[in-house]
Short mmCIF file of C-alpha atoms in Angstrom, two decimals:
data_model
loop_
_atom_site.label_atom_id
_atom_site.label_comp_id
_atom_site.label_asym_id
_atom_site.label_seq_id
_atom_site.Cartn_x
_atom_site.Cartn_y
_atom_site.Cartn_z
CA MET A 1 66.40 -33.43 51.93
CA GLN A 2 67.40 -30.47 54.09
CA LYS A 3 64.92 -27.65 54.01
CA TYR A 4 66.37 -24.15 54.21
CA VAL A 5 64.24 -21.29 55.51
CA GLU A 6 65.20 -17.64 55.15
CA SER A 7 65.71 -15.75 58.40
CA GLU A 8 67.38 -12.67 59.78
CA THR A 9 70.75 -14.39 59.34
CA LEU A 10 70.08 -16.58 56.29
CA GLU A 11 69.48 -15.45 52.70
CA LEU A 12 68.68 -17.88 49.89
CA LYS A 13 69.56 -17.19 46.26
CA GLU A 14 68.63 -19.43 43.35
CA LYS A 15 71.56 -17.98 41.36
CA TYR A 16 74.08 -15.18 41.52
CA THR A 17 72.73 -11.64 40.98
CA ASP A 18 74.26 -8.23 41.60
CA VAL A 19 71.94 -7.71 44.58
CA ILE A 20 74.23 -10.04 46.55
CA CYS A 21 76.54 -7.05 47.11
CA LYS A 22 73.71 -5.29 48.95
CA GLU A 23 72.97 -8.47 50.95
CA ILE A 24 76.59 -8.67 52.11
CA VAL A 25 76.56 -5.00 53.15
CA SER A 26 73.33 -5.58 55.09
CA PHE A 27 74.83 -8.48 57.03
CA LEU A 28 78.02 -6.51 57.71
CA ASN A 29 75.96 -3.63 59.10
CA THR A 30 73.80 -5.89 61.27
CA SER A 31 74.74 -9.13 63.03
CA GLY A 32 76.30 -11.08 60.18
CA GLY A 33 74.71 -13.98 58.34
CA THR A 34 74.97 -16.50 55.55
CA ILE A 35 74.04 -16.35 51.86
CA ILE A 36 73.45 -19.69 50.14
CA ILE A 37 73.55 -19.63 46.35
CA GLY A 38 71.81 -22.52 44.60
CA VAL A 39 68.67 -22.65 46.75
CA LYS A 40 65.25 -21.24 45.80
CA ASP A 41 63.21 -19.04 48.14
CA ASP A 42 61.06 -22.04 49.06
CA GLY A 43 64.14 -24.00 50.15
CA ALA A 44 64.38 -26.25 47.07
CA ILE A 45 68.00 -27.08 46.16
CA VAL A 46 68.82 -26.41 42.50
CA GLY A 47 72.60 -26.07 42.67
CA VAL A 48 75.07 -23.75 40.95
CA ASP A 49 76.22 -24.42 37.40
CA LYS A 50 78.89 -21.76 36.79
CA ILE A 51 80.89 -22.32 39.96
CA ASP A 52 84.17 -20.64 38.96
CA GLU A 53 82.41 -17.63 37.48
CA THR A 54 80.26 -17.21 40.59
CA PHE A 55 83.28 -17.42 42.88
CA ARG A 56 85.04 -14.81 40.76
CA LYS A 57 82.09 -12.41 41.00
CA ILE A 58 81.89 -12.84 44.77
CA SER A 59 85.63 -12.20 45.09
CA ASP A 60 85.22 -9.03 43.03
CA ILE A 61 82.48 -7.81 45.38
CA ILE A 62 84.66 -8.36 48.42
CA ALA A 63 87.77 -6.80 46.85
CA THR A 64 86.37 -3.79 44.97
CA GLN A 65 82.69 -3.07 45.56
CA ILE A 66 82.36 -2.54 49.32
CA GLU A 67 83.80 0.20 51.50
CA PRO A 68 85.65 -0.17 53.87
CA SER A 69 87.20 -3.44 52.69
CA PRO A 70 85.45 -6.45 54.32
CA GLN A 71 88.04 -9.06 53.33
CA ASP A 72 88.51 -10.22 56.93
CA GLU A 73 84.76 -10.51 57.52
CA VAL A 74 83.59 -12.36 54.38
CA SER A 75 84.49 -15.87 53.25
CA SER A 76 83.01 -18.32 50.76
CA GLU A 77 82.99 -22.09 50.44
CA ILE A 78 81.44 -24.97 48.49
CA ARG A 79 78.90 -27.38 49.96
CA PHE A 80 77.48 -30.49 48.25
CA GLU A 81 73.89 -31.53 48.92
CA ASP A 82 71.60 -33.90 47.02
CA GLY A 83 74.25 -34.26 44.34
CA LYS A 84 74.27 -30.52 43.69
CA THR A 85 76.83 -27.83 44.37
CA LEU A 86 76.00 -24.89 46.64
CA ILE A 87 78.13 -21.81 47.27
CA ILE A 88 78.05 -20.53 50.83
CA VAL A 89 79.00 -16.92 51.61
CA ASN A 90 79.66 -16.42 55.31
CA VAL A 91 79.51 -12.83 56.55
CA SER A 92 80.61 -11.81 60.03
CA ARG A 93 79.39 -8.68 61.73
CA GLY A 94 81.60 -5.88 60.40
CA ILE A 95 84.33 -4.64 62.69
CA LYS A 96 84.08 -1.15 61.09
CA HIS A 97 80.44 -0.85 62.16
CA ILE A 98 79.24 0.75 58.93
CA TYR A 99 79.77 -0.39 55.34
CA CYS A 100 78.42 0.70 51.98
CA GLN A 101 78.28 -0.27 48.34
CA LYS A 102 81.15 1.77 46.95
CA LYS A 103 79.26 2.94 43.85
CA TYR A 104 76.62 4.64 46.05
CA GLY A 105 78.89 5.76 48.89
CA PHE A 106 77.72 6.39 52.45
CA SER A 107 74.20 7.30 51.37
CA SER A 108 70.87 5.59 51.96
CA ALA A 109 71.23 3.82 48.62
CA GLY A 110 74.67 2.54 49.58
CA CYS A 111 74.12 1.63 53.25
CA SER A 112 71.64 -1.12 54.10
CA ILE A 113 70.82 -3.28 57.13
CA ARG A 114 69.11 -6.63 57.60
CA VAL A 115 65.59 -6.43 59.05
CA GLY A 116 63.90 -9.82 59.29
CA THR A 117 64.37 -11.48 55.91
CA THR A 118 64.80 -8.26 53.91
CA CYS A 119 67.42 -5.59 53.28
CA ARG A 120 66.40 -2.03 54.09
CA GLU A 121 68.15 1.21 53.33
CA MET A 122 69.51 3.07 56.33
CA THR A 123 68.15 6.54 56.98
CA PRO A 124 70.51 9.53 56.84
CA GLU A 125 70.20 9.82 60.62
CA GLN A 126 71.17 6.17 61.14
CA ILE A 127 74.17 6.65 58.86
CA ARG A 128 75.23 9.81 60.70
CA ILE A 129 75.01 8.19 64.13
CA ARG A 130 76.91 5.08 63.06
CA TYR A 131 79.49 7.07 61.16
CA GLU A 132 80.21 9.44 64.02
CA SER A 133 80.36 6.67 66.61
CA LYS A 134 82.97 4.74 64.65
CA PHE A 135 84.87 7.00 62.28
CA ILE A 136 84.79 10.50 63.75
CA ASP A 137 87.35 9.75 66.41
CA SER A 138 90.26 12.12 66.83
CA GLU A 139 92.48 9.24 67.91
CA TYR A 140 91.41 6.62 65.36
CA MET A 141 94.72 6.96 63.51
CA LEU A 142 96.55 6.05 66.71
CA LYS A 143 94.32 3.06 67.46
CA LYS A 144 93.92 1.46 64.06
CA PRO A 145 96.77 -1.00 63.33
CA ALA A 146 98.86 -0.58 60.19
CA SER A 147 98.41 -3.10 57.40
CA GLN A 148 102.16 -3.81 57.46
CA LEU A 149 104.39 -5.00 60.29
CA ASP A 150 107.82 -3.84 59.13
CA LEU A 151 107.87 -0.08 58.71
CA THR A 152 110.85 2.25 58.40
CA PHE A 153 111.02 6.04 58.77
CA LYS A 154 114.24 7.20 57.11
CA GLU A 155 112.55 9.97 55.11
CA LEU A 156 110.59 11.25 58.11
CA LYS A 157 113.75 11.41 60.23
CA ILE A 158 115.49 13.37 57.48
CA TYR A 159 112.62 15.86 57.35
CA TYR A 160 112.85 16.41 61.11
CA SER A 161 116.63 16.69 60.97
CA GLU A 162 116.38 19.37 58.28
CA LYS A 163 114.11 21.35 60.60
CA ASP A 164 116.79 21.09 63.32
CA TYR A 165 114.75 18.76 65.51
CA HIS A 166 116.85 16.37 67.55
CA LEU A 167 115.26 12.92 67.51
CA ASP A 168 116.48 10.09 69.69
CA ASP A 169 116.10 6.76 67.85
CA LYS A 170 115.03 5.10 71.13
CA THR A 171 112.15 7.49 71.73
CA PHE A 172 111.32 8.56 68.15
CA GLU A 173 108.33 6.24 67.70
CA ALA A 174 106.91 6.97 71.15
CA ASN A 175 107.24 10.75 70.78
CA LEU A 176 105.39 10.69 67.47
CA ASN A 177 102.73 8.19 68.66
CA LEU A 178 103.55 5.67 65.94
CA ARG A 179 102.39 2.61 67.91
CA ASN A 180 99.00 1.77 69.39
CA GLN A 181 98.26 0.48 72.89
CA ASN A 182 99.09 -3.08 71.81
CA GLY A 183 102.55 -2.01 70.71
CA ASP A 184 101.76 -2.42 66.99
CA TYR A 185 102.42 0.21 64.35
CA ASN A 186 99.26 2.26 63.76
CA LEU A 187 97.69 3.96 60.75
CA LEU A 188 99.59 7.17 61.46
CA ALA A 189 102.86 5.24 61.30
CA GLU A 190 101.84 3.69 58.00
CA LEU A 191 101.10 7.10 56.50
CA LEU A 192 104.52 8.38 57.60
CA SER A 193 106.58 5.30 56.70
CA ASP A 194 109.06 5.06 53.83
CA ARG A 195 106.98 2.43 52.05
CA ASN A 196 103.30 1.63 52.56
CA ASN A 197 100.19 0.42 50.76
CA ILE A 198 98.45 3.81 50.57
CA PRO A 199 98.08 5.39 47.11
CA LEU A 200 97.69 9.10 46.35
CA ILE A 201 96.41 9.49 42.83
CA PHE A 202 96.41 12.46 40.47
CA VAL A 203 94.13 11.85 37.49
CA LYS A 204 94.01 14.06 34.43
CA PHE A 205 90.84 13.75 32.35
CA ARG A 206 90.38 14.72 28.74
CA GLY A 207 87.36 17.01 28.62
CA LYS A 208 85.00 18.21 31.35
CA ASP A 209 83.83 14.84 32.68
CA LYS A 210 85.34 11.49 33.65
CA SER A 211 84.61 9.69 30.39
CA ALA A 212 88.23 9.75 29.16
CA ILE A 213 91.42 9.60 31.21
CA SER A 214 94.48 11.19 29.60
CA GLU A 215 96.89 10.48 32.45
CA ARG A 216 96.94 8.74 35.81
CA SER A 217 99.87 9.29 38.17
CA ASP A 218 100.26 7.75 41.62
CA TYR A 219 102.39 9.71 44.08
CA GLY A 220 101.63 7.54 47.09
CA TYR A 221 102.99 4.34 48.65
CA ARG A 222 105.53 6.30 50.70
CA CYS A 223 105.82 8.92 53.45
CA ILE A 224 102.84 11.25 53.13
CA ILE A 225 105.09 14.30 53.39
CA THR A 226 107.06 13.13 50.35
CA SER A 227 103.81 12.33 48.54
CA TYR A 228 102.58 15.85 49.29
CA ASP A 229 105.82 17.33 47.90
CA LYS A 230 105.37 15.37 44.68
CA ILE A 231 101.73 16.39 44.31
CA LYS A 232 102.65 20.01 45.00
CA ASN A 233 105.34 19.95 42.31
CA ARG A 234 102.96 18.36 39.83
CA LEU A 235 100.38 21.08 40.42
CA GLN A 236 103.04 23.76 39.96
CA SER A 237 104.00 22.23 36.63
CA GLU A 238 100.35 22.23 35.50
CA ASN A 239 99.80 25.88 36.41
CA THR A 240 100.11 27.46 32.96
CA CYS A 241 100.92 31.17 32.90
CA ILE A 242 100.35 33.81 30.24
CA SER A 243 102.31 37.07 30.36
CA ASP A 244 101.28 40.49 29.12
CA THR A 245 104.52 42.30 28.24
CA THR A 246 102.77 45.39 26.84
CA VAL A 247 102.39 46.80 30.36
CA ARG A 248 104.95 47.63 33.03
CA PRO A 249 105.43 45.83 35.25
CA ARG A 250 104.69 42.69 33.24
CA LYS A 251 101.33 41.12 34.11
CA ASP A 252 101.33 37.36 34.71
CA THR A 253 98.03 35.46 34.81
CA TYR A 254 97.95 31.86 35.96
CA LEU A 255 95.57 29.02 35.19
CA PHE A 256 94.63 28.79 38.87
CA ASP A 257 95.57 30.36 42.17
CA TYR A 258 98.31 28.04 43.40
CA ASN A 259 98.05 29.12 47.05
CA CYS A 260 94.36 28.24 47.12
CA VAL A 261 94.94 24.86 45.48
CA ASN A 262 97.79 24.13 47.89
CA GLU A 263 95.55 24.95 50.87
CA ALA A 264 92.83 22.68 49.48
CA VAL A 265 95.28 19.79 49.08
CA LEU A 266 96.73 20.27 52.59
CA ASN A 267 93.22 20.44 54.02
CA ALA A 268 92.29 17.22 52.23
CA LEU A 269 95.36 15.36 53.53
CA VAL A 270 95.12 16.52 57.13
CA HIS A 271 91.34 16.25 57.51
CA ASN A 272 90.70 13.15 55.40
CA ASP A 273 89.20 10.06 57.04
CA TRP A 274 91.93 7.59 56.11
CA THR A 275 89.90 4.61 57.34
CA ILE A 276 87.72 5.01 54.25
CA THR A 277 90.20 5.71 51.46
CA GLU A 278 92.74 8.29 50.32
CA PRO A 279 91.89 11.79 48.97
CA GLN A 280 91.64 12.17 45.21
CA ILE A 281 92.87 15.00 42.98
CA SER A 282 91.32 15.27 39.53
CA MET A 283 92.16 17.69 36.74
CA PHE A 284 89.70 18.45 33.94
CA ASP A 285 89.92 20.84 30.99
CA ASN A 286 88.24 23.60 33.00
CA ARG A 287 88.84 22.84 36.69
CA LEU A 288 90.63 21.00 39.48
CA GLU A 289 88.74 18.87 42.00
CA ILE A 290 90.16 17.93 45.40
CA LEU A 291 88.05 15.33 47.20
CA SER A 292 88.50 14.26 50.83
CA HIS A 293 86.45 11.72 52.74
CA GLY A 294 84.60 11.95 56.03
CA GLY A 295 82.68 15.20 55.69
CA LEU A 296 83.02 17.83 58.40
CA PRO A 297 84.64 16.82 61.70
CA SER A 298 82.12 15.86 64.37
CA GLY A 299 80.44 18.90 65.89
CA MET A 300 81.60 21.36 63.23
CA THR A 301 79.04 23.41 61.31
CA LYS A 302 79.36 24.73 57.77
CA LYS A 303 79.43 28.26 59.19
CA GLN A 304 82.42 27.38 61.37
CA PHE A 305 84.09 25.67 58.42
CA PHE A 306 83.85 28.73 56.19
CA GLU A 307 84.96 31.02 59.02
CA GLY A 308 88.16 29.02 59.29
CA ILE A 309 87.68 27.61 62.77
CA SER A 310 90.35 24.95 63.12
CA LYS A 311 89.11 21.57 64.29
CA PRO A 312 91.33 18.93 62.68
CA ARG A 313 90.04 15.37 62.40
CA ASN A 314 93.59 14.04 62.63
CA ARG A 315 95.20 16.12 65.37
CA THR A 316 98.44 14.15 65.58
CA LEU A 317 98.97 14.29 61.82
CA MET A 318 98.22 18.01 61.92
CA ARG A 319 100.91 18.53 64.57
CA ILE A 320 103.47 16.79 62.37
CA PHE A 321 102.55 18.96 59.38
CA LEU A 322 102.86 21.98 61.68
CA SER A 323 106.33 20.85 62.77
CA MET A 324 107.38 20.60 59.13
CA GLY A 325 106.11 24.12 58.43
CA LEU A 326 103.68 22.78 55.84
CA THR A 327 100.54 24.17 57.40
CA GLU A 328 99.41 26.52 60.17
CA HIS A 329 96.93 26.17 63.01
CA THR A 330 95.35 29.53 62.20
CA GLY A 331 92.54 28.18 60.05
CA HIS A 332 93.25 30.71 57.29
CA GLY A 333 93.25 28.12 54.49
CA ILE A 334 89.51 27.87 53.88
CA PRO A 335 88.91 31.65 54.14
CA THR A 336 91.74 32.13 51.61
CA ILE A 337 89.95 29.90 49.13
CA VAL A 338 86.55 31.46 49.84
CA LYS A 339 87.90 34.99 49.38
CA LYS A 340 89.28 34.09 45.95
CA TYR A 341 86.60 31.73 44.62
CA GLY A 342 83.57 31.93 46.94
CA GLU A 343 81.85 29.37 49.16
CA GLU A 344 80.22 27.75 46.13
CA VAL A 345 83.46 25.94 45.22
CA PHE A 346 82.88 23.65 48.22
CA GLU A 347 80.47 20.73 48.10
CA ILE A 348 80.01 19.49 51.66
CA GLU A 349 78.20 16.20 52.29
CA ASP A 350 78.01 13.87 55.29
CA ASN A 351 80.70 11.59 53.91
CA TYR A 352 82.92 13.83 51.76
CA ILE A 353 84.04 17.37 50.94
CA ARG A 354 84.83 18.34 47.35
CA CYS A 355 86.65 21.57 46.51
CA THR A 356 86.36 22.59 42.84
CA ILE A 357 88.82 25.25 41.64
CA PRO A 358 87.78 26.74 38.26
CA PHE A 359 90.47 27.64 35.72
CA ASP A 360 91.02 31.18 34.51
CA GLU A 361 89.06 31.61 31.28
CA GLU A 362 91.56 34.04 29.74
CA VAL A 363 94.40 31.55 30.23
CA LEU A 364 92.25 28.74 28.83
CA ASP A 365 91.33 30.76 25.74
CA LYS A 366 94.88 31.88 24.98
CA SER A 367 96.26 28.41 25.68
CA LYS A 368 93.96 27.03 22.99
CA ASN A 369 94.76 29.68 20.40
CA GLU A 370 98.45 30.22 21.05
CA ASN A 371 101.48 28.06 21.71
CA VAL A 372 101.65 29.05 25.36
CA GLY A 373 104.42 27.32 27.27
CA LEU A 374 104.76 26.94 30.98
CA ASN A 375 106.13 30.03 32.64
CA VAL A 376 106.36 28.78 36.18
CA GLY A 377 109.08 28.48 38.78
CA LEU A 378 110.09 24.99 37.67
CA ASN A 379 111.38 26.25 34.32
CA VAL A 380 112.86 29.66 35.02
CA GLY A 381 116.66 29.70 34.62
CA LEU A 382 116.99 26.04 33.65
CA ASN A 383 118.59 24.63 30.52
CA LYS A 384 116.93 22.05 28.30
CA THR A 385 118.40 19.01 30.07
CA GLU A 386 117.63 20.39 33.53
CA LYS A 387 114.00 20.97 32.55
CA LYS A 388 113.69 17.39 31.32
CA VAL A 389 115.31 16.05 34.50
CA VAL A 390 112.89 18.02 36.69
CA SER A 391 109.91 16.88 34.63
CA LEU A 392 110.92 13.22 34.94
CA LEU A 393 111.66 13.49 38.67
CA ILE A 394 108.14 14.84 39.20
CA GLU A 395 106.87 11.64 37.61
CA ASP A 396 109.16 9.36 39.61
CA SER A 397 111.61 10.67 42.21
CA GLU A 398 113.52 7.37 42.25
CA TYR A 399 114.87 7.58 38.71
CA THR A 400 118.61 6.86 38.67
CA SER A 401 121.13 8.85 36.66
CA ASP A 402 121.43 5.90 34.26
CA GLU A 403 117.66 5.76 33.73
CA LEU A 404 117.39 9.52 33.22
CA ALA A 405 120.30 9.47 30.76
CA ALA A 406 118.58 6.76 28.73
CA LYS A 407 115.22 8.57 28.72
CA ILE A 408 116.64 11.97 27.80
CA GLY A 409 119.29 10.67 25.41
CA VAL A 410 122.38 12.11 27.07
CA THR A 411 125.33 10.68 28.99
CA LYS A 412 125.26 9.75 32.65
CA ARG A 413 127.88 12.43 33.29
CA THR A 414 125.54 15.07 31.80
CA ILE A 415 122.80 13.97 34.20
CA GLU A 416 125.16 14.12 37.16
CA ARG A 417 126.16 17.68 36.19
CA ALA A 418 122.46 18.56 35.95
CA PHE A 419 121.93 17.17 39.46
CA ILE A 420 124.73 19.37 40.83
CA SER A 421 123.40 22.45 39.00
CA LEU A 422 119.79 21.85 40.12
CA GLN A 423 120.91 21.43 43.73
CA LYS A 424 122.83 24.71 43.60
CA LYS A 425 119.75 26.41 42.17
CA LYS A 426 117.72 24.86 45.05
CA VAL A 427 115.36 23.16 42.60
CA ILE A 428 115.95 19.60 43.86
CA GLU A 429 117.34 17.99 46.97
CA ARG A 430 118.32 14.49 47.97
CA ILE A 431 116.27 12.55 50.51
CA GLY A 432 118.16 9.61 51.99
CA SER A 433 121.48 8.10 51.02
CA LYS A 434 123.03 8.01 47.55
CA ARG A 435 122.34 4.28 47.36
CA ASP A 436 118.71 4.03 48.53
CA GLY A 437 117.46 7.61 48.62
CA SER A 438 115.45 9.66 46.13
CA TRP A 439 115.29 13.13 44.62
CA ILE A 440 112.63 15.65 45.62
CA VAL A 441 111.73 18.66 43.47
CA ILE A 442 111.42 21.51 45.97
CA LYS A 443 110.98 24.59 43.79
#
C-alpha cells in the first residue's frame, strides 16, 4: 500500500469539502501542488464514492469561484489504488501571481498561500506587493494576449472615420498598439474589437439591496466604445425628470446628475483593471453604484485622486477615448462628482473603487405618488412608434426592421420611416453596413 504524507506541495482530503477552494488558491499563490481526495490525513486510502458529483464541484470552483480564472493552471484526474477511486487535483503555480476566492475578493480572507502543510491568509501588505508587481502595470493591456485569435475592428474604424482621422489599413493595428511583442492580438485589441468575450452588465435591483433583481442587461461583447454608448443611453432613459411649471422659467429636477454619472462610468471603464473582471453598474431604488476593479493606480494617493490628478491605469485606452472626444485629460471628472455629491460617495479599497450616486429625494417621492413619465432627451419630439423604436434599440442595437415591426405591432415600412425620421432628428445613427451593421442611439 502506498503511503501518502502531506507536504508543502501535497494536500490530503478524505472527502470533498468547500475548503478545497482555499487550498487551490493557496497552491496557485505559492509553488503549485496536488490535492488528493479519498485519502485520510494519516495516508490511509478510503476512496471517493460520489465521483461525478465531486468532479462537478471541482469544475465549479475552477470556473466560477476563483479570480482571475485558473482554468489553464488546474486540472483533475482519476487514479485507482487498492481497488478504490481517488480524485487528483493538479495545481500549477499561477501565471497571474495572485489569486483569490471570488466571494472574499483580494482581501486577507480571500488570498491565501501554502506554508508547510497549512494554508495561511496573506497579509494586506503581501497582497499589495503582489498586486502591484503583477497587475498595476501601465502596459499590461498591451502585453496580455486576447482570448480570441480572429478579431475585427469595423466599428472602431468607423468611429475614427467619423472623427476625420485617416487610418491606413496596413498600419491601423500597429498605430493603435493592438498586438503584443509576439505579434498576437492583445487585451486592448479585444476590448476594441467588433465581437469579444467581455461582458458589461447593467443590473437593476428591486429595493435597496441585492436580494431581488428586476432586470439584467448586458451591453458588452463588442467594441467598448459601442458598449459605452449603449450604457450611456440606458442611463439617460433611467434619469426620470419632474417639472415645476408654476415658475418661469420651468424648473426641471432629475433623478440624478447625468454628467456626474457619466464621468463615473468613463472613469470606471478607463481606469478599470481588466485582468480581473469588467466594471459593474447597479441601480437600486435609491441610488446608482459604479464599481471598477484595481483600486487606485500605483503611486496615487486618495488626496491626489480627489484633486483630480490624472494618472490613468490604461494609458493607451485613455488616448483612444481622448481621440473619440469621450473624455478629457484634465482630471476634472472626479472633482465634478465631489463638488456635487461629496467625497463620501467614493469607497476606495486596495482592489476596487465604488462610486455611489444617491437619487434626488424629491424626484423619488413624486415618482411614487404621481404618474411621472420620463421627460428626457430620448423622448422629446418623438412620436409613439419612434419612442418604442428607441427604447428597443437601447436594449439591443442589432434589432432588424422586421424584428422591431413584430415587437411593436406595425409594418416594416413604418419602422423604416421611423429610422429615417430618427436619423434626421439625430437620435440614432448607423454603425457599419446595412447588412451587418447596427443602430446606435446617440441622443
